[in-house]
Structure formats: structure tokens, C-alpha cells
mmCIF file of C-alpha atoms in Angstrom:
data_model
loop_
_atom_site.group_PDB
_atom_site.id
_atom_site.type_symbol
_atom_site.label_atom_id
_atom_site.label_comp_id
_atom_site.label_asym_id
_atom_site.label_seq_id
_atom_site.Cartn_x
_atom_site.Cartn_y
_atom_site.Cartn_z
ATOM 1 C CA UNK E 1 80.057 83.026 61.327
ATOM 2 C CA UNK E 2 77.632 85.231 63.314
ATOM 3 C CA UNK E 3 77.418 84.397 67.003
ATOM 4 C CA UNK E 4 74.226 84.072 68.989
ATOM 5 C CA UNK E 5 74.897 87.363 70.791
ATOM 6 C CA UNK E 6 75.748 89.243 67.584
ATOM 7 C CA UNK E 7 72.445 88.201 66.043
ATOM 8 C CA UNK E 8 70.526 89.948 68.835
ATOM 9 C CA UNK E 9 72.596 92.861 70.160
ATOM 10 C CA UNK E 10 74.292 95.818 68.479
ATOM 11 C CA UNK E 11 78.095 95.674 68.685
ATOM 12 C CA UNK E 12 78.831 98.613 66.389
ATOM 13 C CA UNK E 13 79.468 101.216 69.097
ATOM 14 C CA UNK E 14 81.888 101.477 71.991
ATOM 15 C CA UNK E 15 79.951 99.836 74.784
ATOM 16 C CA UNK E 16 82.758 99.626 77.363
ATOM 17 C CA UNK E 17 85.629 102.102 77.538
ATOM 18 C CA UNK E 18 86.983 100.219 80.548
ATOM 19 C CA UNK E 19 86.957 96.604 81.679
ATOM 20 C CA UNK E 20 84.383 96.403 84.469
ATOM 21 C CA UNK E 21 85.825 93.193 85.889
ATOM 22 C CA UNK E 22 88.454 92.815 88.594
ATOM 23 C CA UNK E 23 91.790 91.928 86.982
ATOM 24 C CA UNK E 24 93.323 91.108 90.375
ATOM 25 C CA UNK E 25 91.057 88.129 90.971
ATOM 26 C CA UNK E 26 91.172 87.230 87.267
ATOM 27 C CA UNK E 27 94.962 86.955 87.250
ATOM 28 C CA UNK E 28 95.089 85.122 90.565
ATOM 29 C CA UNK E 29 92.403 82.690 89.450
ATOM 30 C CA UNK E 30 93.957 81.907 86.085
ATOM 31 C CA UNK E 31 97.449 81.590 87.575
ATOM 32 C CA UNK E 32 99.019 82.018 84.137
ATOM 33 C CA UNK E 33 102.469 80.446 83.858
ATOM 34 C CA UNK E 34 105.411 81.823 81.856
ATOM 35 C CA UNK E 35 105.083 80.679 78.257
ATOM 36 C CA UNK E 36 101.328 80.029 78.388
ATOM 37 C CA UNK E 37 98.967 81.040 75.605
ATOM 38 C CA UNK E 38 96.032 83.065 76.933
ATOM 39 C CA UNK E 39 92.738 83.651 75.135
ATOM 40 C CA UNK E 40 90.992 86.789 76.388
ATOM 41 C CA UNK E 41 87.772 88.602 75.585
ATOM 42 C CA UNK E 42 89.120 92.026 74.660
ATOM 43 C CA UNK E 43 86.433 94.494 75.774
ATOM 44 C CA UNK E 44 88.396 97.741 76.237
ATOM 45 C CA UNK E 45 91.692 95.915 76.693
ATOM 46 C CA UNK E 46 92.602 96.605 80.322
ATOM 47 C CA UNK E 47 92.358 93.021 81.554
ATOM 48 C CA UNK E 48 94.003 91.576 78.463
ATOM 49 C CA UNK E 49 96.993 93.855 79.052
ATOM 50 C CA UNK E 50 96.959 92.969 82.765
ATOM 51 C CA UNK E 51 97.366 89.312 81.810
ATOM 52 C CA UNK E 52 100.736 90.176 80.257
ATOM 53 C CA UNK E 53 102.088 90.695 83.771
ATOM 54 C CA UNK E 54 102.279 86.923 84.302
ATOM 55 C CA UNK E 55 104.686 86.491 81.368
ATOM 56 C CA UNK E 56 102.605 84.497 78.867
ATOM 57 C CA UNK E 57 104.000 83.773 75.439
ATOM 58 C CA UNK E 58 100.899 85.296 73.859
ATOM 59 C CA UNK E 59 97.600 86.933 74.764
ATOM 60 C CA UNK E 60 95.030 86.475 72.000
ATOM 61 C CA UNK E 61 92.400 89.184 72.491
ATOM 62 C CA UNK E 62 89.070 88.668 70.711
ATOM 63 C CA UNK E 63 86.065 90.950 70.309
ATOM 64 C CA UNK E 64 83.148 91.340 67.918
ATOM 65 C CA UNK E 65 83.259 95.142 67.929
ATOM 66 C CA UNK E 66 85.635 97.278 65.809
ATOM 67 C CA UNK E 67 85.016 100.092 68.301
ATOM 68 C CA UNK E 68 86.311 97.927 71.145
ATOM 69 C CA UNK E 69 89.264 97.110 68.924
ATOM 70 C CA UNK E 70 89.981 100.828 68.564
ATOM 71 C CA UNK E 71 90.013 101.121 72.361
ATOM 72 C CA UNK E 72 92.522 98.270 72.630
ATOM 73 C CA UNK E 73 94.798 99.718 69.959
ATOM 74 C CA UNK E 74 94.824 103.170 71.538
ATOM 75 C CA UNK E 75 95.827 101.618 74.870
ATOM 76 C CA UNK E 76 98.618 99.697 73.171
ATOM 77 C CA UNK E 77 99.876 102.959 71.639
ATOM 78 C CA UNK E 78 99.625 104.693 75.023
ATOM 79 C CA UNK E 79 101.814 102.021 76.624
ATOM 80 C CA UNK E 80 104.343 102.387 73.815
ATOM 81 C CA UNK E 81 104.422 106.177 73.695
ATOM 82 C CA UNK E 82 103.436 107.868 76.959
ATOM 83 C CA UNK E 83 104.839 108.125 80.446
ATOM 84 C CA UNK E 84 102.768 106.618 83.220
ATOM 85 C CA UNK E 85 101.410 109.982 84.336
ATOM 86 C CA UNK E 86 100.565 110.892 80.738
ATOM 87 C CA UNK E 87 98.798 107.535 80.367
ATOM 88 C CA UNK E 88 96.604 108.241 83.403
ATOM 89 C CA UNK E 89 95.835 111.726 82.100
ATOM 90 C CA UNK E 90 94.690 110.565 78.664
ATOM 91 C CA UNK E 91 92.787 107.659 80.209
ATOM 92 C CA UNK E 92 90.875 110.027 82.495
ATOM 93 C CA UNK E 93 92.159 108.591 85.761
ATOM 94 C CA UNK E 94 93.564 112.049 86.473
ATOM 95 C CA UNK E 95 92.241 115.501 85.459
ATOM 96 C CA UNK E 96 93.988 116.986 82.428
ATOM 97 C CA UNK E 97 93.654 119.705 79.819
ATOM 98 C CA UNK E 98 96.349 118.149 77.599
ATOM 99 C CA UNK E 99 94.549 115.073 76.291
ATOM 100 C CA UNK E 100 94.393 116.172 72.653
ATOM 101 C CA UNK E 101 98.173 116.651 72.627
ATOM 102 C CA UNK E 102 98.723 113.308 74.355
ATOM 103 C CA UNK E 103 96.506 111.556 71.838
ATOM 104 C CA UNK E 104 98.477 113.198 69.011
ATOM 105 C CA UNK E 105 101.645 111.609 70.426
ATOM 106 C CA UNK E 106 100.000 108.175 70.185
ATOM 107 C CA UNK E 107 98.643 108.348 66.625
ATOM 108 C CA UNK E 108 101.800 107.170 64.854
ATOM 109 C CA UNK E 109 101.780 103.990 66.947
ATOM 110 C CA UNK E 110 98.195 103.069 65.999
ATOM 111 C CA UNK E 111 96.777 101.186 62.999
ATOM 112 C CA UNK E 112 94.783 103.196 60.462
ATOM 113 C CA UNK E 113 91.390 101.841 61.563
ATOM 114 C CA UNK E 114 91.927 102.925 65.157
ATOM 115 C CA UNK E 115 93.217 106.353 64.088
ATOM 116 C CA UNK E 116 90.117 106.899 61.953
ATOM 117 C CA UNK E 117 87.817 105.861 64.802
ATOM 118 C CA UNK E 118 89.346 108.178 67.398
ATOM 119 C CA UNK E 119 90.037 111.079 64.996
ATOM 120 C CA UNK E 120 86.310 111.205 64.299
ATOM 121 C CA UNK E 121 85.556 111.559 68.028
ATOM 122 C CA UNK E 122 87.724 114.335 69.483
ATOM 123 C CA UNK E 123 85.250 114.994 72.296
ATOM 124 C CA UNK E 124 85.747 111.474 73.598
ATOM 125 C CA UNK E 125 89.500 112.053 73.661
ATOM 126 C CA UNK E 126 89.085 115.400 75.418
ATOM 127 C CA UNK E 127 86.923 113.838 78.132
ATOM 128 C CA UNK E 128 89.346 110.964 78.742
ATOM 129 C CA UNK E 129 89.242 107.715 76.802
ATOM 130 C CA UNK E 130 88.138 105.747 79.849
ATOM 131 C CA UNK E 131 84.855 107.689 79.826
ATOM 132 C CA UNK E 132 84.051 107.094 76.156
ATOM 133 C CA UNK E 133 81.739 104.077 76.323
ATOM 134 C CA UNK E 134 77.988 103.749 76.700
ATOM 135 C CA UNK E 135 78.375 102.097 80.106
ATOM 136 C CA UNK E 136 80.609 104.921 81.342
ATOM 137 C CA UNK E 137 78.108 107.513 80.091
ATOM 138 C CA UNK E 138 75.443 105.707 82.097
ATOM 139 C CA UNK E 139 77.535 106.151 85.238
ATOM 140 C CA UNK E 140 78.229 109.775 84.325
ATOM 141 C CA UNK E 141 74.474 110.382 84.125
ATOM 142 C CA UNK E 142 74.150 108.811 87.570
ATOM 143 C CA UNK E 143 77.061 110.807 88.990
ATOM 144 C CA UNK E 144 76.190 114.216 87.531
ATOM 145 C CA UNK E 145 72.392 114.224 87.654
ATOM 146 C CA UNK E 146 70.974 111.515 89.899
ATOM 147 C CA UNK E 147 73.398 111.211 92.820
ATOM 148 C CA UNK E 148 73.424 114.973 93.636
ATOM 149 C CA UNK E 149 69.705 114.702 94.400
ATOM 150 C CA UNK E 150 70.645 112.406 97.273
ATOM 151 C CA UNK E 151 74.230 113.080 98.383
ATOM 152 C CA UNK E 152 76.553 116.042 97.911
ATOM 153 C CA UNK E 153 80.248 115.985 97.094
ATOM 154 C CA UNK E 154 81.239 116.246 100.748
ATOM 155 C CA UNK E 155 79.315 113.081 101.570
ATOM 156 C CA UNK E 156 80.832 111.299 98.576
ATOM 157 C CA UNK E 157 84.322 112.272 99.764
ATOM 158 C CA UNK E 158 83.439 110.963 103.213
ATOM 159 C CA UNK E 159 82.337 107.630 101.727
ATOM 160 C CA UNK E 160 85.729 107.325 100.022
ATOM 161 C CA UNK E 161 87.575 107.728 103.334
ATOM 162 C CA UNK E 162 89.064 104.559 104.810
ATOM 163 C CA UNK E 163 87.467 103.354 108.037
ATOM 164 C CA UNK E 164 87.479 100.214 110.122
ATOM 165 C CA UNK E 165 84.723 97.773 109.078
ATOM 166 C CA UNK E 166 82.545 98.507 112.119
ATOM 167 C CA UNK E 167 82.843 102.264 111.552
ATOM 168 C CA UNK E 168 82.015 101.816 107.847
ATOM 169 C CA UNK E 169 78.826 99.960 108.725
ATOM 170 C CA UNK E 170 77.719 102.646 111.200
ATOM 171 C CA UNK E 171 78.504 105.476 108.798
ATOM 172 C CA UNK E 172 76.701 103.759 105.926
ATOM 173 C CA UNK E 173 73.577 103.118 107.992
ATOM 174 C CA UNK E 174 73.535 106.570 109.597
ATOM 175 C CA UNK E 175 74.601 108.776 106.681
ATOM 176 C CA UNK E 176 74.507 107.086 103.269
ATOM 177 C CA UNK E 177 71.625 104.612 103.307
ATOM 178 C CA UNK E 178 68.784 107.146 103.393
ATOM 179 C CA UNK E 179 65.325 106.628 101.944
ATOM 180 C CA UNK E 180 66.334 108.862 99.029
ATOM 181 C CA UNK E 181 69.349 106.643 98.329
ATOM 182 C CA UNK E 182 67.212 103.515 98.392
ATOM 183 C CA UNK E 183 64.694 105.120 96.032
ATOM 184 C CA UNK E 184 67.502 106.158 93.660
ATOM 185 C CA UNK E 185 68.886 102.617 93.625
ATOM 186 C CA UNK E 186 65.496 101.153 92.748
ATOM 187 C CA UNK E 187 64.972 103.606 89.901
ATOM 188 C CA UNK E 188 68.421 103.987 88.354
ATOM 189 C CA UNK E 189 69.733 100.446 88.695
ATOM 190 C CA UNK E 190 66.640 98.728 87.374
ATOM 191 C CA UNK E 191 66.855 96.321 84.458
ATOM 192 C CA UNK E 192 64.970 98.710 82.185
ATOM 193 C CA UNK E 193 67.115 101.783 82.850
ATOM 194 C CA UNK E 194 70.409 99.902 82.775
ATOM 195 C CA UNK E 195 69.407 98.039 79.618
ATOM 196 C CA UNK E 196 68.519 101.209 77.729
ATOM 197 C CA UNK E 197 71.129 103.606 79.083
ATOM 198 C CA UNK E 198 74.044 101.381 80.071
ATOM 199 C CA UNK E 199 74.207 97.974 78.478
ATOM 200 C CA UNK E 200 71.810 96.543 75.871
ATOM 201 C CA UNK E 201 68.313 95.207 76.629
ATOM 202 C CA UNK E 202 69.255 91.994 74.829
ATOM 203 C CA UNK E 203 71.956 91.308 77.415
ATOM 204 C CA UNK E 204 69.193 90.580 79.926
ATOM 205 C CA UNK E 205 67.377 88.059 77.704
ATOM 206 C CA UNK E 206 68.462 85.093 79.813
ATOM 207 C CA UNK E 207 68.612 86.887 83.167
ATOM 208 C CA UNK E 208 66.907 85.399 86.191
ATOM 209 C CA UNK E 209 65.852 87.250 89.339
ATOM 210 C CA UNK E 210 65.505 90.921 90.178
ATOM 211 C CA UNK E 211 68.435 93.110 89.156
ATOM 212 C CA UNK E 212 67.592 95.883 91.627
ATOM 213 C CA UNK E 213 67.423 93.534 94.609
ATOM 214 C CA UNK E 214 70.695 91.897 93.613
ATOM 215 C CA UNK E 215 72.496 95.210 93.157
ATOM 216 C CA UNK E 216 71.273 96.654 96.448
ATOM 217 C CA UNK E 217 72.814 93.683 98.242
ATOM 218 C CA UNK E 218 76.074 93.886 96.305
ATOM 219 C CA UNK E 219 76.371 97.667 96.688
ATOM 220 C CA UNK E 220 76.128 97.297 100.453
ATOM 221 C CA UNK E 221 78.831 94.623 100.245
ATOM 222 C CA UNK E 222 81.127 96.998 98.319
ATOM 223 C CA UNK E 223 80.523 99.992 100.593
ATOM 224 C CA UNK E 224 80.464 98.219 103.958
ATOM 225 C CA UNK E 225 82.130 94.806 103.942
ATOM 226 C CA UNK E 226 84.866 95.990 101.561
ATOM 227 C CA UNK E 227 86.727 99.298 101.699
ATOM 228 C CA UNK E 228 85.304 101.662 99.042
ATOM 229 C CA UNK E 229 88.365 103.898 99.372
ATOM 230 C CA UNK E 230 90.465 101.126 97.817
ATOM 231 C CA UNK E 231 88.020 100.226 95.039
ATOM 232 C CA UNK E 232 88.750 101.719 91.565
ATOM 233 C CA UNK E 233 85.250 100.896 90.293
ATOM 234 C CA UNK E 234 83.559 102.738 93.173
ATOM 235 C CA UNK E 235 85.904 105.704 92.691
ATOM 236 C CA UNK E 236 85.066 105.982 88.998
ATOM 237 C CA UNK E 237 81.323 105.573 89.434
ATOM 238 C CA UNK E 238 81.178 108.270 92.111
ATOM 239 C CA UNK E 239 83.861 110.736 90.938
ATOM 240 C CA UNK E 240 84.708 110.026 87.275
ATOM 241 C CA UNK E 241 88.382 109.401 88.140
ATOM 242 C CA UNK E 242 90.298 106.636 89.873
ATOM 243 C CA UNK E 243 91.691 108.695 92.728
ATOM 244 C CA UNK E 244 94.249 106.686 94.659
ATOM 245 C CA UNK E 245 92.746 103.337 93.601
ATOM 246 C CA UNK E 246 93.966 102.175 90.190
ATOM 247 C CA UNK E 247 93.029 99.006 88.298
ATOM 248 C CA UNK E 248 95.790 96.425 87.888
ATOM 249 C CA UNK E 249 96.781 97.416 84.347
ATOM 250 C CA UNK E 250 97.129 101.103 85.302
ATOM 251 C CA UNK E 251 99.297 100.837 88.422
ATOM 252 C CA UNK E 252 102.750 102.439 88.278
ATOM 253 C CA UNK E 253 104.575 99.293 89.393
ATOM 254 C CA UNK E 254 103.154 97.392 86.396
ATOM 255 C CA UNK E 255 103.540 100.006 83.684
ATOM 256 C CA UNK E 256 107.005 99.211 82.348
ATOM 257 C CA UNK E 257 106.381 95.449 82.381
ATOM 258 C CA UNK E 258 103.261 95.823 80.271
ATOM 259 C CA UNK E 259 105.027 98.299 78.000
ATOM 260 C CA UNK E 260 107.794 95.756 77.330
ATOM 261 C CA UNK E 261 105.271 93.020 76.425
ATOM 262 C CA UNK E 262 102.521 94.801 74.472
ATOM 263 C CA UNK E 263 103.569 93.130 71.218
ATOM 264 C CA UNK E 264 102.732 89.739 72.717
ATOM 265 C CA UNK E 265 99.064 90.737 72.519
ATOM 266 C CA UNK E 266 97.333 90.088 69.207
ATOM 267 C CA UNK E 267 93.869 91.491 68.503
ATOM 268 C CA UNK E 268 91.176 89.744 66.468
ATOM 269 C CA UNK E 269 87.916 91.508 65.574
ATOM 270 C CA UNK E 270 85.828 88.437 64.898
ATOM 271 C CA UNK E 271 83.552 85.907 66.508
ATOM 272 C CA UNK E 272 85.267 83.629 68.984
ATOM 273 C CA UNK E 273 84.130 80.605 66.975
ATOM 274 C CA UNK E 274 85.932 81.985 63.913
ATOM 275 C CA UNK E 275 89.191 82.722 65.731
ATOM 276 C CA UNK E 276 89.612 79.364 67.459
ATOM 277 C CA UNK E 277 90.316 77.255 64.319
ATOM 278 C CA UNK E 278 93.076 79.654 63.292
ATOM 279 C CA UNK E 279 95.077 79.343 66.524
ATOM 280 C CA UNK E 280 98.617 78.186 65.954
ATOM 281 C CA UNK E 281 98.959 76.694 69.435
ATOM 282 C CA UNK E 282 96.676 75.242 72.118
ATOM 283 C CA UNK E 283 95.423 77.482 74.889
ATOM 284 C CA UNK E 284 96.272 77.124 78.584
ATOM 285 C CA UNK E 285 94.262 80.027 80.050
ATOM 286 C CA UNK E 286 90.959 81.698 79.059
ATOM 287 C CA UNK E 287 89.496 84.986 80.260
ATOM 288 C CA UNK E 288 85.871 84.530 79.175
ATOM 289 C CA UNK E 289 84.682 87.748 80.825
ATOM 290 C CA UNK E 290 80.887 87.444 81.182
ATOM 291 C CA UNK E 291 80.088 86.329 77.627
ATOM 292 C CA UNK E 292 78.246 83.174 78.653
ATOM 293 C CA UNK E 293 75.381 85.094 80.270
ATOM 294 C CA UNK E 294 74.486 86.497 76.836
ATOM 295 C CA UNK E 295 73.945 82.965 75.498
ATOM 296 C CA UNK E 296 71.103 80.506 75.638
ATOM 297 C CA UNK E 297 71.874 77.181 77.364
ATOM 298 C CA UNK E 298 72.373 75.605 73.936
ATOM 299 C CA UNK E 299 74.639 78.460 72.833
ATOM 300 C CA UNK E 300 76.617 78.162 76.066
ATOM 301 C CA UNK E 301 77.157 74.431 75.467
ATOM 302 C CA UNK E 302 78.277 75.055 71.874
ATOM 303 C CA UNK E 303 80.730 77.752 72.993
ATOM 304 C CA UNK E 304 82.198 75.450 75.645
ATOM 305 C CA UNK E 305 82.657 72.665 73.097
ATOM 306 C CA UNK E 306 84.426 75.042 70.719
ATOM 307 C CA UNK E 307 86.768 76.206 73.482
ATOM 308 C CA UNK E 308 87.445 72.717 74.815
ATOM 309 C CA UNK E 309 88.616 71.621 71.368
ATOM 310 C CA UNK E 310 91.551 74.034 71.631
ATOM 311 C CA UNK E 311 92.778 73.748 75.232
ATOM 312 C CA UNK E 312 95.270 71.527 77.005
ATOM 313 C CA UNK E 313 94.509 69.346 80.051
ATOM 314 C CA UNK E 314 94.860 71.441 83.201
ATOM 315 C CA UNK E 315 93.900 74.630 81.383
ATOM 316 C CA UNK E 316 91.888 77.175 83.360
ATOM 317 C CA UNK E 317 88.952 79.344 82.339
ATOM 318 C CA UNK E 318 87.654 82.267 84.416
ATOM 319 C CA UNK E 319 84.319 84.038 83.952
ATOM 320 C CA UNK E 320 81.659 86.091 85.704
ATOM 321 C CA UNK E 321 77.868 85.735 85.963
ATOM 322 C CA UNK E 322 75.402 88.519 86.682
ATOM 323 C CA UNK E 323 71.833 87.190 86.572
ATOM 324 C CA UNK E 324 72.102 84.376 84.020
ATOM 325 C CA UNK E 325 73.540 81.267 85.719
ATOM 326 C CA UNK E 326 76.058 79.724 83.346
ATOM 327 C CA UNK E 327 78.304 77.156 85.030
ATOM 328 C CA UNK E 328 80.642 75.272 82.730
ATOM 329 C CA UNK E 329 81.068 72.275 85.033
ATOM 330 C CA UNK E 330 77.303 71.759 85.054
ATOM 331 C CA UNK E 331 77.173 71.609 81.259
ATOM 332 C CA UNK E 332 80.312 69.549 80.628
ATOM 333 C CA UNK E 333 81.035 67.781 83.944
ATOM 334 C CA UNK E 334 83.258 65.185 82.276
ATOM 335 C CA UNK E 335 85.613 67.906 80.995
ATOM 336 C CA UNK E 336 85.368 70.788 83.466
ATOM 337 C CA UNK E 337 85.473 71.079 87.222
ATOM 338 C CA UNK E 338 84.914 74.294 89.120
ATOM 339 C CA UNK E 339 87.669 75.125 91.581
ATOM 340 C CA UNK E 340 85.135 75.918 94.285
ATOM 341 C CA UNK E 341 87.370 77.048 97.141
ATOM 342 C CA UNK E 342 89.466 79.284 94.890
ATOM 343 C CA UNK E 343 86.467 80.698 93.019
ATOM 344 C CA UNK E 344 84.489 81.516 96.157
ATOM 345 C CA UNK E 345 87.476 82.977 97.986
ATOM 346 C CA UNK E 346 88.258 85.285 95.064
ATOM 347 C CA UNK E 347 84.618 86.294 94.591
ATOM 348 C CA UNK E 348 84.447 87.327 98.251
ATOM 349 C CA UNK E 349 86.912 90.132 97.470
ATOM 350 C CA UNK E 350 85.772 90.952 93.937
ATOM 351 C CA UNK E 351 85.931 94.734 93.594
ATOM 352 C CA UNK E 352 83.662 94.629 90.526
ATOM 353 C CA UNK E 353 80.886 94.213 93.030
ATOM 354 C CA UNK E 354 77.846 93.965 90.752
ATOM 355 C CA UNK E 355 78.320 90.341 89.659
ATOM 356 C CA UNK E 356 76.625 87.388 91.357
ATOM 357 C CA UNK E 357 79.377 84.812 90.822
ATOM 358 C CA UNK E 358 82.959 84.344 89.692
ATOM 359 C CA UNK E 359 84.162 80.929 88.579
ATOM 360 C CA UNK E 360 87.471 79.369 87.730
ATOM 361 C CA UNK E 361 87.045 76.073 85.876
ATOM 362 C CA UNK E 362 89.826 73.575 85.244
ATOM 363 C CA UNK E 363 89.979 71.321 82.191
ATOM 364 C CA UNK E 364 90.277 67.651 83.075
ATOM 365 C CA UNK E 365 92.157 65.095 80.935
#
């Protein structure tokens, strides 16, 4: 059954080669318990694999795109086959000239569809699989062509140096926040440029407000109120690697745990509405990513009803909003309540700084 989003946007290509959502606040918000069943929007797979760290019985990863499925399957093979340092090299978190050889080590652990997808794109492997998506190419365009018109590499390195909050604010105001930087933000992070070069114009169909104004405020939050030196998203956007700041699923202390549990993750390339009736067990936790902002209010309500038919009382659902306000407890107040204190506390330290809200909803009896 085609979904509302699939009828409007193109899901044939690899849109996201990484998960651009903070798995630390996701995992803390969901508070998955050992033995739980978790439903997770797959995207590139990072956050679905991160959810394995809380010892669920199963993570059911769902995505419309076969290309996103290929990204998930390559990651699974990387966990099975590579050392941690090799994983970071093939991912692109670290510089490497050995990525083709590392990919060759993974092929035998991949399904045929994923092998065919990546074999046809050796350049994407050579450049690091975490750089392979449309959204990552958008940031590469920013990093390689736009940012150098404003700030050089020395200034970027200085931004990624830890400072006390007061010193960060002074440095940002005195050195980074120039008129050229403000002009670049207005131009490059506009709805039109991001829609064409980074996401899909259809993803802004239900957006409200000015994207540029919102992002200017959130960028200042990430670079001043939070420490950019500890933010993996800021590192990648500005340098094309993760430096010393790794996302949850890529950290060395988590590698062997995820490796030992990768077979608990099942992947379904299908519409969410088509996967739900086939579930063998009810769901206790849902990572809904930001899918609701792509839906009309009626589509959002229908998606919530489909999900609520397959969850247990006390289940939790976590999701992000950018510019389309989609609050589950407003649509189905008799079934969902937003955990306001938890949601707002986690959003205050969300390292994926571009969103406008993060919500954790709890299913009531």
C-alpha cells in the first residue's frame, strides 16, 4: 500500500548515508527494557543499531527505500566482519585509502541486493559510506565550496576547540558570526536550497515558519550553548569526519555489544502500514524518526492509529519535528501523553541541533 509520503517524494536513491538524529537522547527517551520489541525507522541504520545496546529482543527496522536498505545491510556486515578501526575507516569517520579492500571483506556477509547496490557505486565506497547520501553531499558542497568563502580551516579548527561557555560565546561573536557568515546561512540553509540539494522539496509541504530563521537560532545554540567540539554532527558538517566525537553506534565501547546482537535486527523494505499487520508480537518502543512531518494532519492521524493498534500499554514513541508541528498527544489525547519534562530536558541537549522539537509519548491503557 503506497504511503502518503511515497506518493509525493522520490525514495529511489540514498537520501541519508547517516542518521541525522541524536541516538543518545533517543535511547534515553525510549528507555528500552531487556526483551522489548522495538520498531524503528531504518534510515541509514545507525540509530536502529544503537537501540540494540539496551538489549531488546528484536529491532524491526522499516524503510521505503531499497537504497537505505543497502546502507543498513552494509553496516550489519561491517559489524560482523571488521575491527572497530576498520569500521570507522570504511564509514568515513577516519581518513583511509583502504576502503575498497575493507568493503571487499564485507561482501560475503551481505545479501545479494545490497552487494549489487554497492558494487555499482565504487566511488561512494572509496569516499566513505557515511558520505554517500544526498544530504551528506549537500553538506560536502557547503564544506568544500561555500564555507571557505567565509572561514578558513584554521578558524574551523578553532571552533572545534573546547572552551568554557562564556569563552565560546565571546569567540563566536568576535570571530565566527561575521556578516559573511550570516549571509551564507541565509543563502545556503534556505528552504529552496536545502530542498533541492539536500532533502526533497516535498518534505517541506507541511512546513510552517521560516527555515533560515529557525536554523540560525539553532546553529547558535549548537555552537555557543553546547560544546561543538563534542558534537559529531558539527564535526561532520565542518570537516567531513567525526574527529574525536563519535555517534552512539560508532563508539568503541559499544562496538562488540552491537556486533553480538546484529542478528536481532530485521529489515523490512516496505511501507510502515504494510509491515505492522505482519508483526508476530506487540511493540513496546517506537523510533519514529521525523516521519510525521512529511504527513498531512489526516495522514498523521492514520499513521498513529495504525501504530496504536500494535503497541502495549506503557509503550513509548520518540520522534522529532522540524517545521511541521506533529504532536501525537494532540491528535489522540485519550491514548497518548507527551512526557513533557523528559522530552524538553532531552531536547535541550539534542546534538542534532536543527530540529525544533523532540517528543517522547507514552501509550495509556
